[in-house]
JSON list of C-alpha atoms in Angstrom, two decimals:
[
{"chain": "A", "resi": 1340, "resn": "UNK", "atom": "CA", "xyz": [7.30, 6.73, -8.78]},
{"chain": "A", "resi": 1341, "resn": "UNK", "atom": "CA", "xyz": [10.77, 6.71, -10.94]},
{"chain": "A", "resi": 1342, "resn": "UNK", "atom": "CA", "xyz": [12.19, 5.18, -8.33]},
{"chain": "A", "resi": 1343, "resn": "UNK", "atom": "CA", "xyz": [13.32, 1.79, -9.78]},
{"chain": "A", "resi": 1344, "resn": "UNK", "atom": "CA", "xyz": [14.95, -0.05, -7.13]},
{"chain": "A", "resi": 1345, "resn": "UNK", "atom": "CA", "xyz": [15.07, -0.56, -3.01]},
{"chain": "A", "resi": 1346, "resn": "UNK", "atom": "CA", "xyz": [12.03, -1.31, -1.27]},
{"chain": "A", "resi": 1347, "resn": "UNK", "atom": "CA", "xyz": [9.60, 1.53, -0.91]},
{"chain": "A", "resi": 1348, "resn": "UNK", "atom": "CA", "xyz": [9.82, 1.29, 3.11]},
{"chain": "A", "resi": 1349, "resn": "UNK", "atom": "CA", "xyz": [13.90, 1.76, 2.86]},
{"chain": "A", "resi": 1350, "resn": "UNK", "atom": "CA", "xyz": [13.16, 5.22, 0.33]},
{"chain": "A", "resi": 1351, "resn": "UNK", "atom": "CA", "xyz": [10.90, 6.23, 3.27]},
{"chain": "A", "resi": 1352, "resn": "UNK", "atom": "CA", "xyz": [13.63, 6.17, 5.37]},
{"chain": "A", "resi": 1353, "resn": "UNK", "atom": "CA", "xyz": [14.94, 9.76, 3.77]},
{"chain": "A", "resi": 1354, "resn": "UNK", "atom": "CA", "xyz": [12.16, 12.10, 4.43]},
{"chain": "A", "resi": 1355, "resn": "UNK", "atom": "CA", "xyz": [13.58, 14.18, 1.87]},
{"chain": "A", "resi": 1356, "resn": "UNK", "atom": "CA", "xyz": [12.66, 11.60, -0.65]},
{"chain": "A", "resi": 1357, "resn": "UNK", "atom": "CA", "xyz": [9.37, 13.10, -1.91]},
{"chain": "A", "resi": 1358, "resn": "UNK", "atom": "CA", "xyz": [8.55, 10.63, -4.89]},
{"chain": "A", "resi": 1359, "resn": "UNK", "atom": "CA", "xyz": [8.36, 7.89, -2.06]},
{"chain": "A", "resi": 1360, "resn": "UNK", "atom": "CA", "xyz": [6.50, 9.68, 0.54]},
{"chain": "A", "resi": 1361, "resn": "UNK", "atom": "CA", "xyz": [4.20, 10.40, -2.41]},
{"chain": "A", "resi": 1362, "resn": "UNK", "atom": "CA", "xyz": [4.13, 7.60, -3.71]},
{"chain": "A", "resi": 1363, "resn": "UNK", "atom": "CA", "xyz": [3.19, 5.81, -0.07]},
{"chain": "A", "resi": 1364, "resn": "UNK", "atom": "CA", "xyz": [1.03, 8.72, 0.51]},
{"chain": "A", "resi": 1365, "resn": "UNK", "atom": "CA", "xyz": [-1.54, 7.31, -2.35]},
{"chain": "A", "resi": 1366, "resn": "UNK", "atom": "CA", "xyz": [-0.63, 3.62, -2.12]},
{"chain": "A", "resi": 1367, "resn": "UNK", "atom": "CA", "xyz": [-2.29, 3.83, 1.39]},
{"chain": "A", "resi": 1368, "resn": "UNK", "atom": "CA", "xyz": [-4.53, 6.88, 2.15]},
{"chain": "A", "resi": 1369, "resn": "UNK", "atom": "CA", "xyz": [-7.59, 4.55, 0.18]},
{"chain": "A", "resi": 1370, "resn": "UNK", "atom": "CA", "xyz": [-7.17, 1.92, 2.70]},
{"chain": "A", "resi": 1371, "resn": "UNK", "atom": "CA", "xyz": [-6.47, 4.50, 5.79]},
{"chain": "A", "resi": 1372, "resn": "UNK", "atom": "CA", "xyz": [-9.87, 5.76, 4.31]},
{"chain": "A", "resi": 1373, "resn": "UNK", "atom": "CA", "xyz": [-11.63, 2.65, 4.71]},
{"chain": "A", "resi": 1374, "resn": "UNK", "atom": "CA", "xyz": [-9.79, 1.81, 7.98]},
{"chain": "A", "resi": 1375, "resn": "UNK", "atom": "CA", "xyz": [-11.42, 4.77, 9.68]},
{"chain": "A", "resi": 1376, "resn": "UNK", "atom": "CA", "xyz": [-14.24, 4.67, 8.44]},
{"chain": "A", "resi": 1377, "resn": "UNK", "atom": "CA", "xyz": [-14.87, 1.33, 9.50]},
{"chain": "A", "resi": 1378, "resn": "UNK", "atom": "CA", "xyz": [-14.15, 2.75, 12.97]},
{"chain": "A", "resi": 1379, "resn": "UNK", "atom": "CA", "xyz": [-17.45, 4.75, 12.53]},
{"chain": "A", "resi": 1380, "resn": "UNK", "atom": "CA", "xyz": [-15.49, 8.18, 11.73]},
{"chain": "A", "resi": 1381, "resn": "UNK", "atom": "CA", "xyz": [-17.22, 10.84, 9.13]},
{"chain": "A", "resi": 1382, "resn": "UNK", "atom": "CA", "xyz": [-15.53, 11.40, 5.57]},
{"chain": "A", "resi": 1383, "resn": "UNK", "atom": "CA", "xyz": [-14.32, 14.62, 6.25]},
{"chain": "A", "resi": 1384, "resn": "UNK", "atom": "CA", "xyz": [-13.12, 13.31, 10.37]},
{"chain": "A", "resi": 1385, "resn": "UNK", "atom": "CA", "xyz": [-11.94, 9.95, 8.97]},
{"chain": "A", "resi": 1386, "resn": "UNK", "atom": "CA", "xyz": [-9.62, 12.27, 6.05]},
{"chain": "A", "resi": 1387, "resn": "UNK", "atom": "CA", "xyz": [-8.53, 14.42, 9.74]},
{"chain": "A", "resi": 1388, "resn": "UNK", "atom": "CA", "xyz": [-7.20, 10.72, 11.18]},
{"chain": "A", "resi": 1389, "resn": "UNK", "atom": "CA", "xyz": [-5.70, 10.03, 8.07]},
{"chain": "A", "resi": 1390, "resn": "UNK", "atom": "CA", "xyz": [-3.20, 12.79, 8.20]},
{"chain": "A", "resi": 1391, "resn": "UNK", "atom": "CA", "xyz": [-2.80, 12.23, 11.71]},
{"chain": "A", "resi": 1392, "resn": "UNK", "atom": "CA", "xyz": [-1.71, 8.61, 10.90]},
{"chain": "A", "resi": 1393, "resn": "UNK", "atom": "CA", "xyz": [0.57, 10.38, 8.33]},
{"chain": "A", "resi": 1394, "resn": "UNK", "atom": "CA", "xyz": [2.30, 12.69, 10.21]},
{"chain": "A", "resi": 1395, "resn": "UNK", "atom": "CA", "xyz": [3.74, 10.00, 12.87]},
{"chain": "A", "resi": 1396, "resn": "UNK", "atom": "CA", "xyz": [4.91, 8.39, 10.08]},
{"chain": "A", "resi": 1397, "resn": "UNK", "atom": "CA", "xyz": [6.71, 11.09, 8.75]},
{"chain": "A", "resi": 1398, "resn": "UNK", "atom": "CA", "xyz": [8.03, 10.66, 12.22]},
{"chain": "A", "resi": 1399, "resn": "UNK", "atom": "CA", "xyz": [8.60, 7.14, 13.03]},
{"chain": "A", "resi": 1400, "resn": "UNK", "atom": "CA", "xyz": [9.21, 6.36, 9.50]},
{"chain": "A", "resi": 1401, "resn": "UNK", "atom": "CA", "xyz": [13.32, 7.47, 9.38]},
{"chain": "A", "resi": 1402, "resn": "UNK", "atom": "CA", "xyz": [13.82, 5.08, 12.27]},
{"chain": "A", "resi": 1403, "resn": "UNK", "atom": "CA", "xyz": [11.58, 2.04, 11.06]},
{"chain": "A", "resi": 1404, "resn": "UNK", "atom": "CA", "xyz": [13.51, -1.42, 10.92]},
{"chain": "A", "resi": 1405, "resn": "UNK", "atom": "CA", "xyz": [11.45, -3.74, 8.98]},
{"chain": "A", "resi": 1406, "resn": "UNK", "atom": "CA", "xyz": [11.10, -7.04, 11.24]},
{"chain": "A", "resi": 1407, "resn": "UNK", "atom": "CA", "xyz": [10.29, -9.91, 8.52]},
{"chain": "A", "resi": 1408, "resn": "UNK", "atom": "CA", "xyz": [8.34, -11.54, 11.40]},
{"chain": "A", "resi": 1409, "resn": "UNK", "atom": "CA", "xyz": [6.04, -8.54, 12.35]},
{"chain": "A", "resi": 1410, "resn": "UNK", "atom": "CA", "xyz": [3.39, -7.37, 9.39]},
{"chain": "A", "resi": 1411, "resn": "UNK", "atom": "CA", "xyz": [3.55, -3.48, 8.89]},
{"chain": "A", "resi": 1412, "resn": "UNK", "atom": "CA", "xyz": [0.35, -3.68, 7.89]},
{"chain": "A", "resi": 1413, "resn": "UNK", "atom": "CA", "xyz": [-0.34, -4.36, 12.04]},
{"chain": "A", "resi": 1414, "resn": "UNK", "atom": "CA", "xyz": [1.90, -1.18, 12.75]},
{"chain": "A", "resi": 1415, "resn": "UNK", "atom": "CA", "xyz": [0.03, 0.86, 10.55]},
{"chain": "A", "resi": 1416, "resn": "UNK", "atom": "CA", "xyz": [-3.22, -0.54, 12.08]},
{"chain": "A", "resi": 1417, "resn": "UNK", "atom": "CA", "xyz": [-1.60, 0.21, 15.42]},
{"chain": "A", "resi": 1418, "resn": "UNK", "atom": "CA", "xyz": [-1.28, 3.80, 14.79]},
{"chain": "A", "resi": 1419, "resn": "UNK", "atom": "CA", "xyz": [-4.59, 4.75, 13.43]},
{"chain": "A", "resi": 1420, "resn": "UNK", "atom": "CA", "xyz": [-6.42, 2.76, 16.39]},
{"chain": "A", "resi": 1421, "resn": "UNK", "atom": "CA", "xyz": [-4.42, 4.66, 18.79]},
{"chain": "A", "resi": 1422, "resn": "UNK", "atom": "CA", "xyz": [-4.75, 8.20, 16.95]},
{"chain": "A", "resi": 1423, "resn": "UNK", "atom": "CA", "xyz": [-8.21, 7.49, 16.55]},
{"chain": "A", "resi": 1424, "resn": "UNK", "atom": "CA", "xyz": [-8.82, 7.02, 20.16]},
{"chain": "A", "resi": 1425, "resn": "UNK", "atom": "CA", "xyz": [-6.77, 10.15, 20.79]},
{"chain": "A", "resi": 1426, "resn": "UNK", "atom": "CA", "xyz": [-9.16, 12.07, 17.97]},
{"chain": "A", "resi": 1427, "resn": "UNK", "atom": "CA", "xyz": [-12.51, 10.16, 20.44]},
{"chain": "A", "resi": 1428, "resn": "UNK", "atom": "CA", "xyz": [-11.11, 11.19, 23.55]},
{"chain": "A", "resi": 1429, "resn": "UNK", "atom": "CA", "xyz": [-10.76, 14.74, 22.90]},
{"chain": "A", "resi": 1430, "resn": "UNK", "atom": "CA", "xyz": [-14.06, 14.94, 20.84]},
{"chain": "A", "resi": 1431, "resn": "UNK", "atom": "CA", "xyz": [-15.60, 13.91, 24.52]},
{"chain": "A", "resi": 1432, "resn": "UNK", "atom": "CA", "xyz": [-13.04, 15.40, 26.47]},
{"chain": "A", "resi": 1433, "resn": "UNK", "atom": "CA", "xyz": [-11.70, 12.99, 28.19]},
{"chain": "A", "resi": 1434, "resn": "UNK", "atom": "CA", "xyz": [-15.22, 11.18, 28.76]},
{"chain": "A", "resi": 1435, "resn": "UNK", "atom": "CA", "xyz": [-14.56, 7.80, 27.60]},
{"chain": "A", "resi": 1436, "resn": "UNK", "atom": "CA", "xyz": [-12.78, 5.05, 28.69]},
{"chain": "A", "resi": 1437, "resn": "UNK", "atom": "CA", "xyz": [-10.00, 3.33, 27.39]},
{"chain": "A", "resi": 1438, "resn": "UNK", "atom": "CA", "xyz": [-12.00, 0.38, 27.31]},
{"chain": "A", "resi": 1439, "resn": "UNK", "atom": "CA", "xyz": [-14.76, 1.78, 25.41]},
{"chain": "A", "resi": 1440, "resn": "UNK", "atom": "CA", "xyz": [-12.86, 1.58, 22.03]},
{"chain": "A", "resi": 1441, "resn": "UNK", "atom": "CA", "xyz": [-12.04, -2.26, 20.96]},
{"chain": "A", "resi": 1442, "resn": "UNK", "atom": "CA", "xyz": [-8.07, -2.85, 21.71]},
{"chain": "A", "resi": 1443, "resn": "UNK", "atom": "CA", "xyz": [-9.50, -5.95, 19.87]},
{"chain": "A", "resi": 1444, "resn": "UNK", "atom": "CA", "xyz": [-9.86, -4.47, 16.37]},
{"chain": "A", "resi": 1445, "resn": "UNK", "atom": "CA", "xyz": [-7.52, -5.93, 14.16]},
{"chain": "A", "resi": 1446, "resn": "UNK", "atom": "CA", "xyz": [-6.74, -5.92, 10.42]},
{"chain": "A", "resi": 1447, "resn": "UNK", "atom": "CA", "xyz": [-6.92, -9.47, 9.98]},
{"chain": "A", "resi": 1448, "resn": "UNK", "atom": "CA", "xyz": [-9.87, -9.79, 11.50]},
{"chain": "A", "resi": 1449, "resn": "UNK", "atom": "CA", "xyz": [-11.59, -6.78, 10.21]},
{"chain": "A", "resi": 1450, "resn": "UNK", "atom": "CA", "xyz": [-10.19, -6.54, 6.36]},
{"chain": "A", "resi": 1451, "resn": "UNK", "atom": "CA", "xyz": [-9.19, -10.26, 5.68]},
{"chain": "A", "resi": 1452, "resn": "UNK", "atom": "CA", "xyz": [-5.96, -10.69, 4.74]},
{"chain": "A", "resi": 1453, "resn": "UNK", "atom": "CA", "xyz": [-6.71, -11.93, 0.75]},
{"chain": "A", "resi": 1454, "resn": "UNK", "atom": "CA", "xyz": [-8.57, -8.65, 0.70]},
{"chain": "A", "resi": 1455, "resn": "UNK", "atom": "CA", "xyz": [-5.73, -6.71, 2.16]},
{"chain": "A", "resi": 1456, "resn": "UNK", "atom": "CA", "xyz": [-3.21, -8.28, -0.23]},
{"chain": "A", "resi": 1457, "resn": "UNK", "atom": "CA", "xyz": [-5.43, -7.62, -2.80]},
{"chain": "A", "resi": 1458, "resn": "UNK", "atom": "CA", "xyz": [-5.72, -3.95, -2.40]},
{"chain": "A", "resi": 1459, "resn": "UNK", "atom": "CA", "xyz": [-2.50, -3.38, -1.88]},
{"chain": "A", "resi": 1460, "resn": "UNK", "atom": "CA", "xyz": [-1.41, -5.26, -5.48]},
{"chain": "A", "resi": 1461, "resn": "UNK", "atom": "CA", "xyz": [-4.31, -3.62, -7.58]},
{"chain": "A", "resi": 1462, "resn": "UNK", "atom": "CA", "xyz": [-3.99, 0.11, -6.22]},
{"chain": "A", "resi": 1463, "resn": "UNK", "atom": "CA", "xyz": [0.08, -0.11, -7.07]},
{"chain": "A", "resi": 1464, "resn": "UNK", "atom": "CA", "xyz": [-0.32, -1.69, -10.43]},
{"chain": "A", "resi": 1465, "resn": "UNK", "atom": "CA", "xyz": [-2.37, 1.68, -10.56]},
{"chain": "A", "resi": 1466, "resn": "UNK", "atom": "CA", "xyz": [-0.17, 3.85, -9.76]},
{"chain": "A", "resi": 1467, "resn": "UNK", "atom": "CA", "xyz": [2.18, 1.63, -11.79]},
{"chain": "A", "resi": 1468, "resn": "UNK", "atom": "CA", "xyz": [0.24, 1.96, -14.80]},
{"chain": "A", "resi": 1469, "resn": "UNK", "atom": "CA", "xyz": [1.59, 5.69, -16.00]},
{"chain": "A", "resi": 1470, "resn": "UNK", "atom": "CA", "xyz": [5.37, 4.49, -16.21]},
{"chain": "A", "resi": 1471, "resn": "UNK", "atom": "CA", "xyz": [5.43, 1.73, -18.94]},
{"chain": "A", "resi": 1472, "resn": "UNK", "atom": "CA", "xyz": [4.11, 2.22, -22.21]},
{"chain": "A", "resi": 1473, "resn": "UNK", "atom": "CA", "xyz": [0.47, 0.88, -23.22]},
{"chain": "A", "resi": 1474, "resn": "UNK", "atom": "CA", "xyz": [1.51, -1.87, -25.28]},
{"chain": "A", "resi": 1475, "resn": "UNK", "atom": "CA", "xyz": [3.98, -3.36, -22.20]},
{"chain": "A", "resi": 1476, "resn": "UNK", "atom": "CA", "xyz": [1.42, -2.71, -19.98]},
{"chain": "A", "resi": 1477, "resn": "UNK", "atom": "CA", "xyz": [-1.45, -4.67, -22.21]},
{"chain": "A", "resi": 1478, "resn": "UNK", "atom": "CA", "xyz": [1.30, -7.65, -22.67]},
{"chain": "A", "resi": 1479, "resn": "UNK", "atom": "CA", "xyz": [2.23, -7.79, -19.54]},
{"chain": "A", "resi": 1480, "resn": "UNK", "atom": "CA", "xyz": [-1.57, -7.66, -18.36]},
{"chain": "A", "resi": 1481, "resn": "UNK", "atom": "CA", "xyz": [-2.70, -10.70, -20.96]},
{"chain": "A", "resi": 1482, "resn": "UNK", "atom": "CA", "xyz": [0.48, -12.46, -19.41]},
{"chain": "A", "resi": 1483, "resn": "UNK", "atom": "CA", "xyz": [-1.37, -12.85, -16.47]},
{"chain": "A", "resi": 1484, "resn": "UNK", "atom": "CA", "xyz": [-4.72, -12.16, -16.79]},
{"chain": "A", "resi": 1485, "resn": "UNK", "atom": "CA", "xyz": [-5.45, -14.16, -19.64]},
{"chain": "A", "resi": 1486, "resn": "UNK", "atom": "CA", "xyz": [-4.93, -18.30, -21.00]},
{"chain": "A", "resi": 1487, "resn": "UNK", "atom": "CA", "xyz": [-3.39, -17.15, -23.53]},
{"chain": "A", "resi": 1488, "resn": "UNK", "atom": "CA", "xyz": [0.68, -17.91, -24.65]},
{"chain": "A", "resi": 1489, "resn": "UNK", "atom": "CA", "xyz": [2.92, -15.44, -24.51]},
{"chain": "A", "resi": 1490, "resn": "UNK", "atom": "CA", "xyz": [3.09, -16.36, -28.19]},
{"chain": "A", "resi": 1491, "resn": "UNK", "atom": "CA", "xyz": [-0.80, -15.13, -28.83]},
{"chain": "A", "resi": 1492, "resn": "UNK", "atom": "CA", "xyz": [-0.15, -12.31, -27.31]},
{"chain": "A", "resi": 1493, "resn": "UNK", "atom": "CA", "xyz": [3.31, -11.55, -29.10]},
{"chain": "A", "resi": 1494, "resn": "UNK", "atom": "CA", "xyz": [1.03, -11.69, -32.45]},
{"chain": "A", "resi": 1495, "resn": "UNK", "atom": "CA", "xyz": [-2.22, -10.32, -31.02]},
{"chain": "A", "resi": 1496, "resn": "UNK", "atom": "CA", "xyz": [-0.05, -6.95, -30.25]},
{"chain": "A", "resi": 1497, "resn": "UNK", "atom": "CA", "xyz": [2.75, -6.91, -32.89]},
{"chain": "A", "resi": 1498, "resn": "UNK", "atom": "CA", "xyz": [5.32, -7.74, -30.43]},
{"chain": "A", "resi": 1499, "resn": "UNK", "atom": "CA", "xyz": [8.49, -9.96, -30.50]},
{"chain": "A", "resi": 1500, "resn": "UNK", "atom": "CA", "xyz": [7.80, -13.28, -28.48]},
{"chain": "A", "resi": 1501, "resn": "UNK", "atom": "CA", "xyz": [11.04, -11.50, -26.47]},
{"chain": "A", "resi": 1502, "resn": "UNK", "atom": "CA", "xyz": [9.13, -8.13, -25.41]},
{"chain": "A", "resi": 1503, "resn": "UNK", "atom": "CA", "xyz": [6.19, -9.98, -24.24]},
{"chain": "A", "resi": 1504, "resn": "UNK", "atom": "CA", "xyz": [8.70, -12.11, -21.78]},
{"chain": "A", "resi": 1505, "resn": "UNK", "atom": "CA", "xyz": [10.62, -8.66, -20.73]},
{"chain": "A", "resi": 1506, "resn": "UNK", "atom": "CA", "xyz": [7.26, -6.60, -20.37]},
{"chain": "A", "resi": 1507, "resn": "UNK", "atom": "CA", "xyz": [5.81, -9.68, -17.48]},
{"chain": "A", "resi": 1508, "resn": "UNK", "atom": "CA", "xyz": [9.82, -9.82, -15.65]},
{"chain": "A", "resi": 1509, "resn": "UNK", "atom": "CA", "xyz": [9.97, -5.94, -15.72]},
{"chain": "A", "resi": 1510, "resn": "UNK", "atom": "CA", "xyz": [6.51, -5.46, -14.86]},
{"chain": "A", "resi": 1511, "resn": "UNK", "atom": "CA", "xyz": [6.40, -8.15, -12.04]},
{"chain": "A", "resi": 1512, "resn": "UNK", "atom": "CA", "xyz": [9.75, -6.91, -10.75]},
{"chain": "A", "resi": 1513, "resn": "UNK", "atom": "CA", "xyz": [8.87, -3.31, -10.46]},
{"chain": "A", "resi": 1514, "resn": "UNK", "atom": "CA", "xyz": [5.88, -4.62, -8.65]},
{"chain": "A", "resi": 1515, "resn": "UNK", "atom": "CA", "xyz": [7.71, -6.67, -6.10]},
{"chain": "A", "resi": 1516, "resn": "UNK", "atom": "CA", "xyz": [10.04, -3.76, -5.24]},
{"chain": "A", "resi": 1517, "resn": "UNK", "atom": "CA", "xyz": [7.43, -1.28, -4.42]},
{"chain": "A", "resi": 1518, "resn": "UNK", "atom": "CA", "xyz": [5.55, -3.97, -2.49]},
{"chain": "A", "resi": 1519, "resn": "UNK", "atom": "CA", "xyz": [8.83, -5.44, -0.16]},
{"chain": "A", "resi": 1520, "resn": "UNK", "atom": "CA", "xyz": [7.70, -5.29, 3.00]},
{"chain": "A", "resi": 1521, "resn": "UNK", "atom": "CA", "xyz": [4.52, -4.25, 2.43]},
{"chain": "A", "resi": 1522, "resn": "UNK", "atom": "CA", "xyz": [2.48, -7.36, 1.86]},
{"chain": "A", "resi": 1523, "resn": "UNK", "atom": "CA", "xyz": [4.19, -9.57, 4.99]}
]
């Protein structure tokens, strides 16, 4: 995504903003994935609910206010459960009961919220990866994967002391952006 600034969940606002939506569209089909198939659906039904879940958003999307208070993660959880009880109902036509899925599935509770955060953070470094050069990328990555001083690492890569400091703030700021929202 070239996209550089405003939260990802404002630049899905504009449905004509296709960078975004694709951008969204493989920041979260992994953990859709997972998601359904946790809910006991085939690869190939659990890809089906997936694009379900996608096309409401498409949808709902334009008119989303991001509540600080509320975790989007819990709306998106919202709107697979209930799209894949629409998918069960009509695979037994009509046969089971609302109370026969669990209303008490949640996120939290199901995909713990460290692992959650997690995910999110490692698949958009990712996608992150392609738009800064190697050697930002490896300075920022030894910034804060490693003990070592931004001074080592200036050396170890034939940096300026300078570029190493820039490559972690624009790295970790290009990060927070396309998280906002995202990870409350």
């Amino acid at each position: 995504m070239t996209t550089t600034h405003g939260s990802l969940l404002e630049l899905l606002r504009r449905p004509s903003d296709q960078a975004a939506w694709e951008h969204f569209v493989r920041l979260y089909t992994p953990l859709l994935q997972l998601w359904a198939r946790r809910l006991q659906f085939a690869d190939a039904d659990a890809a089906d609910l997936v694009q379900d879940v996608f096309t409401v958003l498409v949808e709902k999307l334009p008119e989303f206010r991001y509540d600080p208070h509320k975790r989007f993660r819990g709306w998106l959880w919202t709107i697979l459960a209930n799209k894949a009880r629409d998918r069960r109902r009509l695979v037994v036509a009509g046969a089971l009961a609302d109370d026969a899925f669990p209303a008490s599935i949640d996120p939290a509770e199901d995909f713990a919220e460290h692992e959650y955060r997690g995910y999110l953070v490692r698949r958009a470094m990712e996608l992150m990866r392609a738009e800064f050069e190697p050697k930002t990328w490896q300075a920022f990555w030894e910034c804060v994967t490693t003990d070592q001083s931004a001074g080592q690492i200036a050396a170890k890569l034939g940096l300026t002391l300078d570029a190493v400091y820039q490559a972690k703030s624009r790295i970790l700021r290009r990060l927070r952006q396309n998280l906002d929202g995202l990870l409350d």
